[in-house]
XYZ file of C-alpha atoms in Angstrom:
572
model
C 0.000 0.000 0.000
C 1.339 3.449 -0.931
C 2.539 6.065 1.507
C -0.256 8.385 0.293
C -2.895 5.804 1.263
C -1.355 5.362 4.713
C -1.307 9.142 5.180
C -5.014 9.396 4.304
C -5.852 6.508 6.665
C -3.976 8.214 9.497
C -6.054 11.339 8.964
C -9.223 9.206 9.005
C -8.138 7.716 12.326
C -7.491 11.169 13.769
C -11.015 12.232 12.799
C -12.481 9.095 14.424
C -10.500 9.729 17.614
C -11.507 13.388 17.688
C -15.220 12.516 17.432
C -15.146 9.701 20.004
C -15.504 11.644 23.256
C -18.570 13.596 22.120
C -20.095 10.489 20.503
C -19.702 8.447 23.714
C -21.211 11.242 25.806
C -24.173 11.703 23.424
C -24.796 7.932 23.218
C -24.914 7.522 26.988
C -27.206 10.544 27.422
C -29.674 9.212 24.810
C -29.484 5.703 26.289
C -30.043 6.983 29.837
C -33.105 8.976 28.771
C -34.510 6.041 26.808
C -34.022 3.531 29.650
C -35.511 5.981 32.163
C -38.701 6.132 30.072
C -38.801 2.357 29.529
C -38.218 1.616 33.215
C -40.931 4.067 34.207
C -43.437 2.055 32.156
C -42.124 -1.497 32.684
C -40.197 -1.507 35.992
C -38.022 -4.278 34.532
C -34.468 -4.653 35.828
C -33.285 -6.028 32.494
C -33.533 -2.475 31.118
C -30.941 -1.382 33.674
C -28.744 -4.373 32.791
C -28.929 -3.402 29.117
C -27.902 0.154 30.006
C -24.896 -1.184 31.932
C -23.825 -3.267 28.928
C -24.158 -0.237 26.635
C -22.058 1.939 28.953
C -19.403 -0.786 28.924
C -19.312 -0.836 25.106
C -18.987 2.943 24.917
C -16.181 2.918 27.482
C -14.508 0.231 25.386
C -14.739 2.547 22.381
C -13.283 5.417 24.416
C -10.360 3.290 25.631
C -9.673 2.048 22.112
C -9.678 5.626 20.816
C -7.027 6.581 23.379
C -4.861 3.685 22.242
C -5.245 4.676 18.606
C -4.350 8.276 19.444
C -1.041 7.091 20.883
C -0.214 4.841 17.908
C -1.670 6.664 14.905
C 1.536 8.466 13.860
C 3.857 5.488 14.330
C 1.832 2.446 13.292
C 2.930 0.821 10.017
C -0.621 -0.417 9.454
C -3.289 2.250 10.080
C -5.855 0.066 8.296
C -5.608 -2.459 11.145
C -6.468 0.231 13.687
C -9.458 1.300 11.590
C -10.739 -2.291 11.514
C -10.602 -2.171 15.316
C -12.916 0.859 15.211
C -15.228 -1.144 12.967
C -15.327 -4.027 15.452
C -16.125 -1.723 18.396
C -18.857 -0.060 16.309
C -20.351 -3.468 15.485
C -20.498 -4.439 19.175
C -22.159 -1.132 20.082
C -24.625 -1.512 17.203
C -25.586 -5.033 18.248
C -26.227 -3.734 21.770
C -28.672 -1.152 20.406
C -30.171 -3.729 18.067
C -30.872 -6.080 20.967
C -32.946 -3.311 22.569
C -35.437 -3.653 19.700
C -35.929 -7.345 20.505
C -36.510 -6.429 24.147
C -38.941 -3.536 23.921
C -40.308 -2.899 20.421
C -43.764 -4.242 21.213
C -46.733 -2.670 19.410
C -48.914 -3.495 22.409
C -46.851 -1.001 24.437
C -46.950 2.042 22.160
C -45.100 4.386 24.554
C -42.214 1.959 25.040
C -42.210 1.218 21.285
C -42.044 4.929 20.444
C -39.214 5.616 22.899
C -37.185 2.670 21.590
C -37.601 3.341 17.864
C -36.906 7.069 18.287
C -33.731 6.316 20.248
C -32.423 3.770 17.730
C -33.317 5.951 14.730
C -31.649 8.988 16.256
C -28.518 7.090 17.267
C -28.078 5.565 13.795
C -28.574 8.965 12.170
C -26.178 10.760 14.528
C -23.472 8.106 14.169
C -22.880 9.293 10.611
C -20.966 12.269 11.998
C -18.742 10.273 14.339
C -18.121 7.193 12.150
C -18.412 8.697 8.656
C -14.626 8.961 8.271
C -14.468 5.115 8.082
C -17.434 3.853 6.069
C -17.148 0.124 7.025
C -17.468 1.061 10.725
C -20.649 3.044 10.085
C -22.124 0.303 7.920
C -21.468 -2.292 10.636
C -23.051 -0.070 13.295
C -26.106 0.918 11.226
C -26.888 -2.603 10.008
C -26.444 -4.004 13.544
C -28.933 -1.419 14.870
C -31.587 -1.615 12.110
C -31.463 -5.270 11.029
C -33.043 -6.591 14.273
C -36.014 -4.228 13.747
C -36.438 -5.444 10.167
C -36.203 -9.094 11.219
C -38.501 -8.766 14.241
C -41.315 -7.068 12.351
C -40.759 -8.896 9.079
C -41.369 -12.298 10.644
C -44.765 -11.140 11.928
C -46.066 -11.458 8.386
C -48.910 -8.983 8.818
C -49.297 -5.696 7.009
C -48.045 -3.587 9.941
C -44.977 -5.764 10.484
C -44.081 -5.876 6.799
C -44.623 -2.104 6.560
C -42.328 -1.350 9.506
C -39.743 -3.795 8.130
C -39.828 -2.138 4.695
C -39.591 1.340 6.206
C -36.590 0.315 8.304
C -34.820 -1.028 5.190
C -35.568 2.198 3.285
C -34.335 4.283 6.217
C -31.134 2.220 6.415
C -30.542 2.565 2.665
C -31.025 6.330 2.749
C -28.630 6.711 5.676
C -25.975 4.513 4.034
C -26.205 6.561 0.830
C -26.031 9.883 2.678
C -23.098 8.860 4.893
C -21.358 7.336 1.863
C -21.438 10.722 0.130
C -20.179 12.425 3.275
C -17.369 9.861 3.530
C -16.222 10.549 -0.025
C -16.243 14.280 0.704
C -14.060 13.713 3.778
C -11.533 11.632 1.816
C -11.480 14.200 -0.971
C -10.883 17.014 1.524
C -8.013 15.077 3.125
C -6.363 14.435 -0.247
C -6.850 18.058 -1.271
C -5.237 19.254 1.946
C -2.236 17.008 1.337
C -1.966 18.327 -2.215
C -2.093 21.906 -0.895
C 0.545 21.133 1.741
C 2.795 19.642 -0.923
C 2.243 22.664 -3.144
C 3.062 25.029 -0.267
C 6.271 23.096 0.442
C 7.237 23.216 -3.223
C 6.501 26.937 -3.416
C 8.478 27.546 -0.220
C 11.496 25.714 -1.632
C 11.238 27.534 -4.963
C 10.807 30.888 -3.188
C 13.920 30.246 -1.112
C 15.832 29.306 -4.252
C 14.677 32.499 -5.948
C 15.650 34.578 -2.899
C 19.042 32.881 -2.779
C 19.572 33.556 -6.476
C 18.592 37.204 -5.965
C 20.947 37.498 -2.980
C 23.768 35.926 -4.992
C 23.103 38.297 -7.893
C 23.032 41.328 -5.589
C 26.252 40.255 -3.843
C 27.979 39.708 -7.177
C 26.851 43.066 -8.549
C 27.803 44.818 -5.302
C 31.262 43.229 -5.259
C 31.871 43.930 -8.941
C 30.551 47.469 -8.574
C 32.846 48.181 -5.621
C 35.920 46.872 -7.428
C 35.035 48.932 -10.504
C 34.279 52.089 -8.557
C 37.745 52.357 -7.013
C 39.704 52.800 -10.279
C 36.844 54.735 -11.908
C 36.802 57.115 -8.944
C 40.531 57.706 -9.299
C 40.134 58.100 -13.063
C 37.371 60.667 -12.516
C 39.562 62.733 -10.224
C 42.542 62.565 -12.588
C 40.231 63.570 -15.438
C 39.133 66.622 -13.444
C 42.759 67.618 -12.947
C 43.535 67.015 -16.620
C 40.570 69.146 -17.649
C 41.918 72.063 -15.602
C 45.341 71.842 -17.270
C 43.935 71.330 -20.772
C 42.368 74.775 -21.028
C 45.445 76.154 -22.822
C 46.096 73.137 -25.079
C 43.487 72.377 -27.782
C 44.701 68.816 -28.523
C 44.900 68.006 -24.840
C 41.430 69.500 -24.367
C 40.023 67.199 -27.077
C 41.571 64.130 -25.433
C 40.328 65.266 -22.025
C 36.776 65.678 -23.342
C 36.785 62.162 -24.849
C 38.096 60.700 -21.603
C 35.416 62.629 -19.730
C 32.676 61.261 -22.003
C 33.854 57.677 -21.451
C 34.005 58.180 -17.704
C 30.529 59.724 -17.751
C 29.123 56.633 -19.512
C 30.760 54.271 -17.023
C 29.584 56.431 -14.128
C 26.013 56.215 -15.440
C 26.149 52.428 -15.287
C 27.606 52.357 -11.780
C 25.142 54.987 -10.541
C 22.266 52.912 -11.925
C 23.510 49.845 -10.051
C 23.896 51.967 -6.917
C 20.339 53.282 -7.217
C 18.971 49.735 -7.520
C 21.010 48.604 -4.501
C 19.949 51.560 -2.353
C 16.296 51.000 -3.217
C 16.591 47.278 -2.427
C 18.326 48.142 0.851
C 15.423 50.361 1.908
C 17.797 53.254 2.559
C 15.837 55.797 0.494
C 12.872 57.389 2.245
C 10.280 59.581 0.512
C 9.465 63.009 1.948
C 6.136 63.897 0.365
C 4.900 67.496 0.372
C 2.751 69.771 -1.807
C 4.733 70.508 -4.960
C 3.967 72.621 -8.064
C 4.326 70.191 -10.960
C 5.254 73.020 -13.317
C 8.645 73.361 -11.593
C 9.514 69.855 -12.760
C 8.021 70.369 -16.215
C 10.052 73.571 -16.663
C 13.275 71.770 -15.697
C 12.546 68.869 -18.054
C 11.843 71.273 -20.912
C 15.222 72.961 -20.347
C 17.166 69.723 -19.900
C 15.809 67.923 -22.959
C 15.644 70.848 -25.375
C 17.560 69.764 -28.483
C 17.956 66.218 -27.121
C 18.047 64.823 -30.662
C 18.312 66.554 -34.034
C 15.244 64.836 -35.539
C 13.185 64.704 -32.360
C 10.969 67.347 -30.782
C 10.479 67.223 -27.013
C 7.331 69.195 -26.261
C 6.493 69.928 -22.603
C 3.116 71.451 -21.722
C 3.030 73.650 -18.598
C 0.574 72.978 -15.778
C -0.731 74.906 -12.772
C -1.481 71.733 -10.792
C 0.038 70.849 -7.429
C 0.670 67.270 -6.333
C 1.615 65.532 -3.096
C 4.963 63.851 -3.744
C 8.671 63.804 -3.050
C 9.993 66.273 -5.671
C 13.425 64.655 -5.969
C 12.051 61.133 -6.420
C 9.382 62.273 -8.863
C 12.063 64.171 -10.778
C 14.142 61.006 -11.110
C 11.093 59.054 -12.271
C 10.187 61.595 -14.935
C 13.749 62.114 -16.162
C 14.151 58.359 -16.563
C 10.868 58.129 -18.477
C 11.705 61.053 -20.765
C 15.250 59.755 -21.336
C 13.789 56.370 -22.215
C 11.345 57.974 -24.664
C 14.074 60.073 -26.296
C 16.376 57.051 -26.644
C 13.727 54.946 -28.383
C 11.750 57.504 -30.391
C 14.689 58.985 -32.369
C 12.293 60.864 -34.671
C 8.890 62.472 -34.318
C 7.759 63.875 -31.018
C 7.965 63.210 -27.275
C 5.173 64.928 -25.352
C 5.200 65.501 -21.589
C 2.165 66.873 -19.786
C -0.466 66.560 -17.051
C -4.049 65.398 -17.120
C -6.281 67.219 -14.677
C -8.280 65.475 -12.031
C -7.748 63.845 -8.676
C -5.519 61.942 -8.808
C -3.250 63.791 -11.211
C -1.797 61.823 -14.133
C 1.609 62.893 -15.437
C 2.198 61.413 -18.904
C 5.088 60.854 -21.298
C 4.062 60.029 -24.893
C 6.504 59.015 -27.598
C 6.260 58.081 -31.279
C 8.705 55.198 -31.074
C 8.286 51.666 -32.399
C 6.073 50.575 -29.485
C 6.257 47.617 -27.110
C 4.769 44.148 -27.778
C 1.926 43.408 -25.286
C 3.702 40.338 -23.903
C 6.721 42.492 -22.976
C 4.923 45.282 -21.104
C 5.783 43.783 -17.699
C 9.336 42.763 -18.657
C 10.473 46.302 -19.427
C 10.541 47.135 -15.702
C 13.175 44.442 -15.021
C 16.862 45.310 -14.646
C 18.999 45.363 -17.824
C 15.978 44.643 -20.053
C 16.178 46.330 -23.469
C 13.769 45.108 -26.132
C 15.203 46.847 -29.191
C 18.900 46.911 -28.337
C 20.314 43.469 -29.041
C 23.563 45.135 -30.127
C 23.743 46.833 -26.649
C 24.121 50.329 -28.101
C 25.004 52.501 -25.090
C 23.234 55.511 -26.580
C 19.944 53.650 -26.116
C 20.466 53.424 -22.379
C 21.545 50.734 -19.948
C 18.276 48.989 -19.144
C 18.134 50.262 -15.550
C 15.963 53.363 -15.895
C 12.547 51.699 -15.838
C 13.605 49.326 -13.038
C 14.441 52.398 -10.943
C 11.134 54.011 -11.974
C 9.179 51.014 -10.706
C 10.962 50.954 -7.343
C 10.700 54.712 -6.765
C 7.015 54.725 -7.697
C 6.383 51.897 -5.232
C 8.083 53.903 -2.460
C 5.971 56.954 -3.280
C 2.824 54.826 -3.649
C 2.400 56.311 -7.125
C 0.988 54.062 -9.824
C 2.946 53.646 -13.067
C 1.129 52.356 -16.150
C 2.186 51.889 -19.749
C 0.033 51.663 -22.868
C 1.698 50.882 -26.180
C 0.757 50.269 -29.814
C 3.317 48.601 -32.077
C 4.528 50.963 -34.763
C 2.870 54.008 -33.177
C 4.521 54.542 -29.802
C 3.980 54.306 -26.063
C 2.510 56.313 -23.203
C 3.829 56.043 -19.637
C 1.563 57.482 -16.929
C 2.470 58.271 -13.309
C -0.594 58.740 -11.080
C -0.264 60.729 -7.850
C -2.578 62.524 -5.384
C -3.502 66.123 -6.067
C -2.581 68.781 -3.483
C -3.706 72.285 -2.637
C -1.231 75.064 -3.537
C 1.149 75.960 -0.695
C 3.226 79.124 -0.200
C 6.672 78.705 -1.774
C 9.770 79.362 0.391
C 11.950 82.309 -0.546
C 14.989 81.399 -2.660
C 18.188 81.474 -0.646
C 21.513 82.461 -2.108
C 23.108 79.410 -3.673
C 26.010 78.141 -1.539
C 27.701 77.006 -4.722
C 28.301 80.621 -5.713
C 30.906 80.796 -2.961
C 34.399 79.725 -3.943
C 36.442 77.201 -2.035
C 38.440 78.800 0.761
C 42.123 78.871 -0.309
C 44.298 76.874 2.033
C 41.443 74.646 3.293
C 43.038 71.879 5.377
C 41.737 68.498 4.177
C 42.706 65.066 5.522
C 42.169 62.224 3.033
C 41.863 58.662 4.434
C 41.859 55.873 1.830
C 43.697 52.560 1.671
C 44.015 52.787 -2.143
C 47.201 54.667 -3.062
C 45.771 55.466 -6.503
C 42.734 57.185 -4.984
C 44.869 59.088 -2.460
C 47.127 60.389 -5.219
C 44.156 61.387 -7.373
C 42.537 63.320 -4.524
C 45.849 64.952 -3.670
C 46.250 66.070 -7.289
C 42.694 67.425 -7.490
C 42.515 69.145 -4.097
C 45.952 70.677 -4.475
C 44.730 72.160 -7.753
C 42.020 73.879 -5.717
C 44.683 75.402 -3.426
C 43.776 73.087 -0.549
C 46.330 71.998 2.045
C 46.082 68.192 1.778
C 47.352 65.369 3.989
C 47.055 61.689 3.055
C 46.562 58.626 5.301
C 45.899 54.952 4.607
C 44.376 54.063 7.996
C 42.872 55.521 11.135
C 46.167 55.171 12.998
C 48.070 57.127 10.323
C 45.322 59.749 10.210
C 45.366 60.242 13.991
C 49.150 60.656 13.920
C 48.891 63.283 11.154
C 46.125 65.101 13.061
C 48.466 65.649 16.025
C 50.268 68.364 14.026
C 47.646 69.223 11.390
C 44.575 71.320 12.169
C 41.991 69.422 10.120
C 39.056 71.380 8.671
C 37.509 68.500 6.726
C 37.996 64.709 6.623
C 37.330 62.714 3.431
C 37.334 59.015 4.393
C 36.728 55.871 2.365
C 34.250 53.582 4.155
C 36.008 50.253 3.620
C 39.658 50.282 4.761
C 42.122 47.466 5.378
C 42.052 44.963 8.270
C 38.264 45.323 8.747
C 38.635 49.006 9.669
C 35.903 51.373 8.477
C 36.058 55.014 7.543
C 33.895 55.750 10.574
C 36.536 54.147 12.822
C 39.204 56.318 11.199
C 37.105 59.482 11.555
C 36.536 58.762 15.253
C 40.286 58.313 15.725
C 40.929 61.758 14.209
C 38.074 63.382 16.151
C 39.577 62.101 19.412
C 42.640 64.184 18.549
C 41.047 67.252 16.906
C 37.615 67.281 18.565
C 34.286 65.570 17.927
C 32.954 68.459 15.812
C 35.589 68.020 13.111
C 33.544 67.761 9.856
C 33.816 64.455 8.008
C 32.398 62.889 4.863
C 32.290 59.141 4.210
C 32.864 58.089 0.595
C 32.040 54.510 -0.407
C 32.187 52.368 -3.509
C 29.991 49.662 -1.986
C 26.561 49.060 -3.500
C 25.561 46.056 -1.381
C 22.370 46.676 0.593
C 23.938 45.616 3.909
C 27.018 47.789 3.376
C 24.889 50.809 2.541
C 22.842 50.340 5.742
C 26.045 49.995 7.805
C 27.532 53.158 6.314
C 24.339 55.174 6.780
C 24.095 53.988 10.399
C 27.254 55.968 11.233
C 25.266 59.199 10.960
C 27.962 60.840 8.823
C 27.223 62.269 5.355
C 27.580 59.493 2.775
C 28.758 59.969 -0.829
C 29.083 57.271 -3.467
C 31.951 56.620 -5.844
C 32.680 57.572 -8.524
C 32.212 61.254 -7.678
C 32.880 63.863 -10.318
C 35.180 66.700 -9.378
C 32.244 69.138 -9.580
C 30.137 67.023 -7.213
C 32.972 66.766 -4.707
C 33.644 70.505 -4.957
C 29.995 71.399 -4.247
C 29.880 69.176 -1.157
C 33.151 70.556 0.170
C 31.935 74.132 -0.333
C 28.866 73.327 1.773
C 30.935 71.848 4.604
C 33.674 74.447 4.633
C 31.085 77.216 4.363
C 29.298 75.899 7.460
C 32.469 75.296 9.463
């Protein structure tokens, strides 16, 4: 017999055991009431003897159920235990059947009525307690009803034959009804097992998928970190080269080509970083009322003349929305960039549809997206019309970032596309009432870097240290270089540090935060510091952000680094 059959039989036994206590209690209550009525009319002691025998059979059933409960999960033969239930049911049924021989006398109508009602009710109610094992119910029901059929059938008169026929019909109806219930029970048990097996399979597959995702993220994070170190150094050297190339046309041309290549590589690494930060949950939306026209005006300026044969048309709007302006800006720039990359000719239209919620739309006249690919386009590195991996058509990360940012903002992103005619991406967001705009403050970036700013660089990569030294010295900064927290603390003894630039991951498990703390112990806890990291792993990002220090991500451009330093040195 198969393991599946044994499993089903064990569940049947558990149902039988579960029903036993209530069934025994109900049987004894019905029997006690019946015997009380019979004894009141007959005053015969044999009625009390019969009741004692019945109580004994029910206690036998209860004891057997306790034994089965202890063995059900370990027995190699659950069918044998079920046959035991059938035998106990047969004995109990014969006990009830014998009552009909004792007291079903038509000359005593009250006793007859009490007896036949009790037996009929017991046989009917037993379907619930014995229905899980059909042979047990059949044995019980036949043992209860057959004596009635025999007793009245042998009378030979019309009344006897009528009662006998009715008892057979009643028995047949009950057997059919309980048989259907039994099949339903077995079906439910098998269905539950199938569901359990499906859940186990899904759990295993889900864990495999999670493991694959973790492995992919770890690989990308590790590769991204290793790439960011030399790219960061290259970016800084490029900034220095650009400064020196202003007087040399050939050198300026080479510098611009190097800068373009670095910019393309930085785009890829920044895209990977964005995905990692979103997966790490380290980006938090700050929604507020925002005039959508501010974003539309910026997009119009940024994408004017984006392609020679393409018109980017942006329609102004007076609507306000409730959103995080920076996140919404990234969403819309990614969508417009995607449209520009794939449309090439014709028109890209950006505008708002009034209503609540507000729908911000980007239409393009590109080649369109096949219906079966509409969900795939939001996956990382998915590009439908770029099998040659043309970098000018993007990297395949923009829409993946759009989906994650929209989920954080609880904005809905939809796409409708017609092959050969183009696509429309819609971002839906709640409308907001206009709010007073804050007064524009003077831009801190208008201030120039303070000549002679004392900067301590902490990085275990000699290439990065040299690049920063070259760049910062070109800005007339007084620079000191250290490869660890210990070196940095020693330098700080004789160097009045105004700003610390520290890599997050140093050698020997030391972090940039550890190095910063070592310097601050020498120069004071208020010494400004910036952590710079090339890690894109979710866990690393959370660790770095937990330090509470400002966090920048490699590769930084020289302009980005300059703006941040101006802010810090201006506040110091």
